[in-house]
CSV table of C-alpha atoms in Angstrom, one decimal:
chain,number,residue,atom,x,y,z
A,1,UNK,CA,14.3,35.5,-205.3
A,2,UNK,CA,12.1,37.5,-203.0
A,3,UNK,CA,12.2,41.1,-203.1
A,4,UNK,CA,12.1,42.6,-199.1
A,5,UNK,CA,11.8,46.0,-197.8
A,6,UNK,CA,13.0,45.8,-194.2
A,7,UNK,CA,11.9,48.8,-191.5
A,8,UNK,CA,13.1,49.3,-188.2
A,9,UNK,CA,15.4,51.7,-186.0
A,10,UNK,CA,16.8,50.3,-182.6
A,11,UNK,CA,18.8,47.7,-181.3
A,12,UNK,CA,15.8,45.4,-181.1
A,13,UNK,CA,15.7,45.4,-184.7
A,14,UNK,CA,19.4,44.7,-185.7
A,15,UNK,CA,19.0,40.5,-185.2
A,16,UNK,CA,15.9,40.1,-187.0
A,17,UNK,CA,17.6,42.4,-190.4
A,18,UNK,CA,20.5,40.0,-189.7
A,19,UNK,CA,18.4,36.8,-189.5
A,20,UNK,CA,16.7,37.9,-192.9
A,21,UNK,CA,20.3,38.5,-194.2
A,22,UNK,CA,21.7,35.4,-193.2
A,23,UNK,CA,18.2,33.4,-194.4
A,24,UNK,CA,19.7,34.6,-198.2
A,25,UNK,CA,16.9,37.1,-198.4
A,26,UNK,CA,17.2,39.7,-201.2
A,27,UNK,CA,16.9,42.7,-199.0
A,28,UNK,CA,16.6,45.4,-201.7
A,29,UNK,CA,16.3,48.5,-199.4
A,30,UNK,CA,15.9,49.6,-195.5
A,31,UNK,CA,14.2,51.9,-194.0
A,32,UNK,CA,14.7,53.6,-190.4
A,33,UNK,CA,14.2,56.9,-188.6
A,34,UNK,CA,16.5,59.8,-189.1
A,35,UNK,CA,19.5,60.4,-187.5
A,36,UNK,CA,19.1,62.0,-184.2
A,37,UNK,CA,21.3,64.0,-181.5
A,38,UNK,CA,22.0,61.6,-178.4
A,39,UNK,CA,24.0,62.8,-175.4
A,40,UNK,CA,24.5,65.5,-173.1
A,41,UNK,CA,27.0,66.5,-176.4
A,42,UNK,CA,23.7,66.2,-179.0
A,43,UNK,CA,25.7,64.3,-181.1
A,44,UNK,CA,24.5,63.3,-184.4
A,45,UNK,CA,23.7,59.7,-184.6
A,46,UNK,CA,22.6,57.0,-186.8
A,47,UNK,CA,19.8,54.7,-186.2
A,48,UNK,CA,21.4,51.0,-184.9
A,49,UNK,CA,19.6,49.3,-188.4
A,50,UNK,CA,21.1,52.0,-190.8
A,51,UNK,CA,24.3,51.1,-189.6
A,52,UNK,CA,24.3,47.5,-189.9
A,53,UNK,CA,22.6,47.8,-193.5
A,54,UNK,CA,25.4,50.2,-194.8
A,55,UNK,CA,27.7,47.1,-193.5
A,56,UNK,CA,26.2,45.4,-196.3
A,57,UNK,CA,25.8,47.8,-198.5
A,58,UNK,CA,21.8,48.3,-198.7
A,59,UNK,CA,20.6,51.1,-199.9
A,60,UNK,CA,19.4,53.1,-196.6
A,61,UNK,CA,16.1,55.4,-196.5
A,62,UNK,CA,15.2,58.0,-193.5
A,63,UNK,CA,12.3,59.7,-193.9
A,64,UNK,CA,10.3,61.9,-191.2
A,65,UNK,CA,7.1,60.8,-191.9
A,66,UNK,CA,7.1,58.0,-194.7
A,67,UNK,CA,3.0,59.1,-195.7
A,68,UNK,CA,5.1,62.3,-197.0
A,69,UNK,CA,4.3,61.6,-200.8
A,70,UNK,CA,8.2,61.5,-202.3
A,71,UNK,CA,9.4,59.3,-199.2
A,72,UNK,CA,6.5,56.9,-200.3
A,73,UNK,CA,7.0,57.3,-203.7
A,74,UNK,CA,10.6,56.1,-203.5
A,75,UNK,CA,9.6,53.1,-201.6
A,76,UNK,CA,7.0,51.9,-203.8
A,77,UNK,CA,10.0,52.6,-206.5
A,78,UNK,CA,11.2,49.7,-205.2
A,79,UNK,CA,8.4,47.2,-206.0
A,80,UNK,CA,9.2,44.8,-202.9
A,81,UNK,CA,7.6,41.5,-203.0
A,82,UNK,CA,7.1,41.5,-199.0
A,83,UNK,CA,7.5,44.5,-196.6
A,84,UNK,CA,9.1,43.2,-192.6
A,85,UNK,CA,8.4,45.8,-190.2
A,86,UNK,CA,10.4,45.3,-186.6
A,87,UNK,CA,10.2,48.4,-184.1
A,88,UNK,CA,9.9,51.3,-186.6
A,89,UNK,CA,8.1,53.5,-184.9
A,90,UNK,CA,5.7,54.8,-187.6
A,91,UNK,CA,1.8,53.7,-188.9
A,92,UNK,CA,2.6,52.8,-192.8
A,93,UNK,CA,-0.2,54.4,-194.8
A,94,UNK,CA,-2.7,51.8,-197.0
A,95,UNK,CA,-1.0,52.6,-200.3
A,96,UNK,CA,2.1,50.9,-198.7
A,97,UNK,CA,0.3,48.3,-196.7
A,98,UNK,CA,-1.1,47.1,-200.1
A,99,UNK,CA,1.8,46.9,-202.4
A,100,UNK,CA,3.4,44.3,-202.1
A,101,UNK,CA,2.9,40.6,-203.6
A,102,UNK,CA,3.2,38.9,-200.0
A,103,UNK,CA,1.8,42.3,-198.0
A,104,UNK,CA,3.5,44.0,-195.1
A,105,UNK,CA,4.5,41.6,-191.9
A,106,UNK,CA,5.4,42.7,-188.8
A,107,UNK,CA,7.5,41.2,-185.8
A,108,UNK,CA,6.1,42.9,-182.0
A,109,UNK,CA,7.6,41.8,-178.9
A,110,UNK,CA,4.3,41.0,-177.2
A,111,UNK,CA,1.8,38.2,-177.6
A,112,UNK,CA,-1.1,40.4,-179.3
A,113,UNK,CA,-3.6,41.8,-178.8
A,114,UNK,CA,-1.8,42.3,-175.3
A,115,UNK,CA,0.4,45.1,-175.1
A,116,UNK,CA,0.2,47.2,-178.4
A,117,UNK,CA,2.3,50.2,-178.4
A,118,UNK,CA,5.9,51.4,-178.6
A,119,UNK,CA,7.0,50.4,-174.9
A,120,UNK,CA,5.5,46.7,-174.8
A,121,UNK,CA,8.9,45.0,-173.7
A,122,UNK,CA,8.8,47.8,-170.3
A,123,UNK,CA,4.9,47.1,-169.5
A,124,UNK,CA,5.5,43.6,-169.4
A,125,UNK,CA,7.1,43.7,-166.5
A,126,UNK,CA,5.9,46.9,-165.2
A,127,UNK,CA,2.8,44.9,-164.3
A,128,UNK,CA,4.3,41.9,-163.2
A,129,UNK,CA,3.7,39.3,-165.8
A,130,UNK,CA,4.9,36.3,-165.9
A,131,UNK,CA,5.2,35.9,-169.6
A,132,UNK,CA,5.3,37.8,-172.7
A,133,UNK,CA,6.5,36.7,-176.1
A,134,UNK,CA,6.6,37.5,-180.0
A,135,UNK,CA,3.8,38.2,-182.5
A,136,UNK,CA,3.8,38.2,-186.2
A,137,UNK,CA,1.3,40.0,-187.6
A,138,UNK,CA,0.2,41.1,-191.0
A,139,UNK,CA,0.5,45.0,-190.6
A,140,UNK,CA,-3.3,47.3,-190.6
A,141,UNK,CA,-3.7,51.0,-190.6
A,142,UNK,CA,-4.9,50.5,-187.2
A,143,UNK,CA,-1.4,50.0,-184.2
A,144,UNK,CA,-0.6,47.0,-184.1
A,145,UNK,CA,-4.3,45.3,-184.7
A,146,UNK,CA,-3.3,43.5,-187.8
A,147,UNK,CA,-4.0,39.3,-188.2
A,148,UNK,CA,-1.8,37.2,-186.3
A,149,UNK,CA,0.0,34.6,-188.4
A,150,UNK,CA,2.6,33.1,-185.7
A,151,UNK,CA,3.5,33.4,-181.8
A,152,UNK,CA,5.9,32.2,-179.4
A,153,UNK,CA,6.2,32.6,-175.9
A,154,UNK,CA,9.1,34.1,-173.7
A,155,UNK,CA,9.0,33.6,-170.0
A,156,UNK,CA,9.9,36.6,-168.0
A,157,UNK,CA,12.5,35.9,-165.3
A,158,UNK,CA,11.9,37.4,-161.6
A,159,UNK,CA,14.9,39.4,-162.3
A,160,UNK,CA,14.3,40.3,-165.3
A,161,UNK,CA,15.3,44.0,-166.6
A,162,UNK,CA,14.1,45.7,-170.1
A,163,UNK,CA,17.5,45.2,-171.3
A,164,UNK,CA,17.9,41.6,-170.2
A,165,UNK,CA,14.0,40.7,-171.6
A,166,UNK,CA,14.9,42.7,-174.6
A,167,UNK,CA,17.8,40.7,-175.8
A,168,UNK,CA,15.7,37.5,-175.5
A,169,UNK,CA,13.0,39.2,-177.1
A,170,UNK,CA,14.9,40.3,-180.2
A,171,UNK,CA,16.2,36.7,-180.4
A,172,UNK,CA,13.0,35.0,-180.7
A,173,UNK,CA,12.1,37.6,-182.8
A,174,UNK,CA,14.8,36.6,-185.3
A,175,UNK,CA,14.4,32.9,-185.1
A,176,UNK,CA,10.2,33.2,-185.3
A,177,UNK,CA,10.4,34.8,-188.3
A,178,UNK,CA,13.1,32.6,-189.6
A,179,UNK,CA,10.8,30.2,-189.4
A,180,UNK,CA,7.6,31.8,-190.6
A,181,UNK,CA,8.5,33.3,-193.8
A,182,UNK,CA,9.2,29.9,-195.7
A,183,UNK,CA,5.8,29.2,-194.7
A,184,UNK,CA,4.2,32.7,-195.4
A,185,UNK,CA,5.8,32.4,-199.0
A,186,UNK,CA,4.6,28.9,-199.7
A,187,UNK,CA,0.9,30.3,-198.6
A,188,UNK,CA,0.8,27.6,-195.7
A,189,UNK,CA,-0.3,29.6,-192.9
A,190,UNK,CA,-3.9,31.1,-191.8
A,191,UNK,CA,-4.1,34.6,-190.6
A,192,UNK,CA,-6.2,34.9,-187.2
A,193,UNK,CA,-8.0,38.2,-186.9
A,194,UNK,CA,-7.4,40.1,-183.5
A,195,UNK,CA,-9.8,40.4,-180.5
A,196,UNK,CA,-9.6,43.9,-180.5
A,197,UNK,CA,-11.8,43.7,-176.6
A,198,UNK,CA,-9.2,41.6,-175.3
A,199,UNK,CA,-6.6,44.6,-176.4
A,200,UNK,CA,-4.4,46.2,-173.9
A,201,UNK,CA,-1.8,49.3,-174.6
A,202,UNK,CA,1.6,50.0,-174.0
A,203,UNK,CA,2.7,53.5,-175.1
A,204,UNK,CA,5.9,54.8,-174.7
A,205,UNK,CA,6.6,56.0,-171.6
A,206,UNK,CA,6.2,59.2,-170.2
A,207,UNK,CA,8.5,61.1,-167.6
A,208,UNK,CA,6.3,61.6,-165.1
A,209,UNK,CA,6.0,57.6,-165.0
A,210,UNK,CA,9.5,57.0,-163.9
A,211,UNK,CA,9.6,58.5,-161.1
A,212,UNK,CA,8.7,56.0,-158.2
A,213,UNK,CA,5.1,56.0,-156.6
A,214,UNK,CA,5.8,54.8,-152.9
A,215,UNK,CA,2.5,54.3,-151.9
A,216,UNK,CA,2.5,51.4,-154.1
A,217,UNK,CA,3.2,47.9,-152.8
A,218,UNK,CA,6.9,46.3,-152.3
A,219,UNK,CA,6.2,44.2,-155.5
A,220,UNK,CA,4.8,46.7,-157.8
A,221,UNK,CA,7.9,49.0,-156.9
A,222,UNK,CA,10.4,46.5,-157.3
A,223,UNK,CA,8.8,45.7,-160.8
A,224,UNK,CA,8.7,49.6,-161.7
A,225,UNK,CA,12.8,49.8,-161.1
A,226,UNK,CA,13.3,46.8,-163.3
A,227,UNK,CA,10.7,47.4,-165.5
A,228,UNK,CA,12.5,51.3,-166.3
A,229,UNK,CA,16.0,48.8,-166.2
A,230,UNK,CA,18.5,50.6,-167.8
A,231,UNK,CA,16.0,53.2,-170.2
A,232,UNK,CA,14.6,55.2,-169.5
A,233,UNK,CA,15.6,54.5,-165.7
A,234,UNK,CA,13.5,54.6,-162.6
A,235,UNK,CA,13.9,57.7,-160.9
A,236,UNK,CA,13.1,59.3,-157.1
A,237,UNK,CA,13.7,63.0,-155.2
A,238,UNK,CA,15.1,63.8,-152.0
A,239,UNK,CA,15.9,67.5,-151.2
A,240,UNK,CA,14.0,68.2,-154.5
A,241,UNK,CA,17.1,66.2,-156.0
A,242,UNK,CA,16.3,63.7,-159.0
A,243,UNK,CA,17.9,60.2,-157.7
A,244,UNK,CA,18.1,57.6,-160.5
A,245,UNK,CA,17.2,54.0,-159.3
A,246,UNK,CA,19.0,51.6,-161.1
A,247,UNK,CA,18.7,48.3,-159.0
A,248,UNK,CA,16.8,47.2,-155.7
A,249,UNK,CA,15.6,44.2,-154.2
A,250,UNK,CA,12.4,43.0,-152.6
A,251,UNK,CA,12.0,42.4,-149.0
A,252,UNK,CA,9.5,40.9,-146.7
A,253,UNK,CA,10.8,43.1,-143.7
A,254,UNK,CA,7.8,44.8,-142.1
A,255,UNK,CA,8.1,48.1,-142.3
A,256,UNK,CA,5.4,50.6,-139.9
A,257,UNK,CA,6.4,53.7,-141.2
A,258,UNK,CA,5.1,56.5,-144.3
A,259,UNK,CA,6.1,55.1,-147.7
A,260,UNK,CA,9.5,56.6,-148.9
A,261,UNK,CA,10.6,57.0,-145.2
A,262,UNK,CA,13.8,55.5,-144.7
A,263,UNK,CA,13.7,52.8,-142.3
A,264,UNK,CA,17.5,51.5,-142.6
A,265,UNK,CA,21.1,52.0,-143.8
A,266,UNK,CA,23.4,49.1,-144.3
A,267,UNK,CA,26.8,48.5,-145.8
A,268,UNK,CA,25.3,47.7,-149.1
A,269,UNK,CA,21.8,49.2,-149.0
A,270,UNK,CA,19.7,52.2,-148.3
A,271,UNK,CA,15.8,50.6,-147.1
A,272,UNK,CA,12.9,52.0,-147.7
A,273,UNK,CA,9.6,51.5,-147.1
A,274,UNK,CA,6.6,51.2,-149.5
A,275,UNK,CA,2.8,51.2,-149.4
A,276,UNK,CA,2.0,47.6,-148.2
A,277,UNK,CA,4.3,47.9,-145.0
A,278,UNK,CA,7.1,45.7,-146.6
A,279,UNK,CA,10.3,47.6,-147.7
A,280,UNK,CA,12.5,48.0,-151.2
A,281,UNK,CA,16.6,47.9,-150.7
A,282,UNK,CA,17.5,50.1,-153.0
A,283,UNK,CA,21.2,48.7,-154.5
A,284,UNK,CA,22.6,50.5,-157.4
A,285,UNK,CA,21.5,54.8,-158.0
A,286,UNK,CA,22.5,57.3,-159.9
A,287,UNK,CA,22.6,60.8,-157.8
A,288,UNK,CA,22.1,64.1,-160.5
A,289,UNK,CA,25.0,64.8,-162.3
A,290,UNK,CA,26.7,61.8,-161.0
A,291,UNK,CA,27.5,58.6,-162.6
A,292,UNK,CA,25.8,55.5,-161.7
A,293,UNK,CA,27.5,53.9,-158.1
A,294,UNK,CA,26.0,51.4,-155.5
A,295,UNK,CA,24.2,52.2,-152.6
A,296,UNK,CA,27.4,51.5,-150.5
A,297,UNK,CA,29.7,54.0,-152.5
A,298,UNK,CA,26.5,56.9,-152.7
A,299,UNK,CA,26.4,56.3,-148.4
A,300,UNK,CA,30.0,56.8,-148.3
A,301,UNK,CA,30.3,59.9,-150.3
A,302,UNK,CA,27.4,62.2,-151.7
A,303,UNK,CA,24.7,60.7,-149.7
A,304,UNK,CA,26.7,60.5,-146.4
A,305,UNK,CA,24.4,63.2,-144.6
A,306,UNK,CA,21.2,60.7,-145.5
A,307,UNK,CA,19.4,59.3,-142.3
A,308,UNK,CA,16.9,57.0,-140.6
A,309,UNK,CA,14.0,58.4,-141.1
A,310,UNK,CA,14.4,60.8,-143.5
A,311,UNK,CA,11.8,60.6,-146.9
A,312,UNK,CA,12.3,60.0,-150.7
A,313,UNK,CA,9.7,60.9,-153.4
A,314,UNK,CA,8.7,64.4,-152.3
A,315,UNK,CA,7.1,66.1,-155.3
A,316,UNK,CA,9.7,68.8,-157.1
């Protein structure tokens, strides 16, 4: 039976460990990230993958940096036949790449070379596309510039979030490689070398890109709020206060006035207008130090004093 190594950290990577599982794979060890402190509490937690492999009793491996010469050293231990990588977040070095019988795969939620990088899933509809999908890859030293051996393509819904695309991304994650290793085992499938000119980045995102440019157009504001839908979460200032924008909707009321300005208040929305004199109904926000509440609650309660006219996205 085939010997797999299986890395990865977050949620995205639970279904395809679980496809693998439920394929009969011999997964003979994971690897993920360390345990980190999450919450306002900095509570110790494990990576989503290490939990679901302790649920089957896989041995479980964390290191900070895998090049670290013991971390690697256990790994190799291992003798894998195949190595499947799926969102874990660190370059393996060539002494890895190279050791197994079947080499090192990898499953990337974009259709390569568009979109390498750690935040593929949030670019995607940061910039409005249309359609994104899943790669398979042979893994290089190089991110995420490996030869493609299989894709499939996921259409991205107008109201699409991260979370939402994410979930559908994970999926046909799972259930391309579920149909790709039989064929990578059997030596039935051609490896197509990347266009590295045609390559476009997605790194992880950065805090000063979530808060909200409203200069920009209707469209590319609405896609920014979605596209930071519900991590690491749109964001805007008024009174030098962060505001968190959850949810919005696009409009194709004219608006004359600065972007930001407020040009309406209604029973269920606060409107605002953006660079391309249309305007954004902001829905669903998240005031700091509050918990996340629609526009209608915020207007009745901490945001009550807000006006026509007033402006968000003043610098802090």
């Amino acid at each position: 039976m085939t010997k797999i190594v299986f890395m990865g950290t977050p949620d995205f990577s639970v279904p395809v460990l679980q496809q693998i599982l439920n394929d009969g794979y011999d997964v003979i060890g994971v690897v993920t990230q360390p345990d980190r402190p999450v919450g306002r509490k900095r509570v110790l937690t494990p990576p989503p993958v290490k939990v679901e492999a302790e649920k089957h009793g896989i041995q479980v491996f964390q290191p900070e940096k895998i090049r670290q010469h013991e971390e690697l050293e256990k790994i190799l231990a291992l003798n894998p036949d195949l190595i499947i990588t799926a969102a874990f977040g660190q370059i393996l070095p060539k002494e890895l790449l190279e050791a197994p019988k079947y080499g090192c795969i990898n499953v990337h939620a974009s259709l390569l070379p568009e979109l390498r990088g750690g935040a593929p899933i949030h670019y995607s509809i940061i910039q409005g596309k249309e359609k994104t999908g899943i790669t398979i890859m042979y893994m290089a030293e190089k991110l995420d510039a490996g030869d493609i051996l299989t894709q499939v393509e996921v259409p991205i819904a107008e109201t699409d979030t991260v979370g939402s695309l994410h979930d559908k991304l994970s999926a046909a994650g799972s259930q391309l490689l579920s149909e790709t290793l039989p064929k990578l085992l059997k030596s039935e499938l051609v490896a197509i070398p990347q266009n590295d000119e045609e390559a476009t980045f997605a790194a992880n995102i950065k805090r000063e890109q979530e808060m909200i440019d409203w200069s920009k157009s209707g469209e590319e504001i609405y896609n920014h709020i979605r596209g930071l839908n519900p991590w690491p979460v749109a964001y805007t200032t008024f009174n030098g206060a962060v505001i968190k924008i959850w949810w919005a909707e696009k409009t194709n009321a004219l608006a004359d006035k600065a972007p930001g300005t407020i040009i309406g208040l209604d029973e269920q929305a606060i409107i605002v207008s953006t660079g391309n004199s249309t305007a954004i109904r902001i829905l669903q926000l998240q005031p700091s130090g509050k918990k996340k509440m629609s526009a209608e609650q915020f207007l009745r309660g901490a945001g009550s004093h807000i006006q026509v006219g007033d402006c968000l996205g003043e610098k802090q």
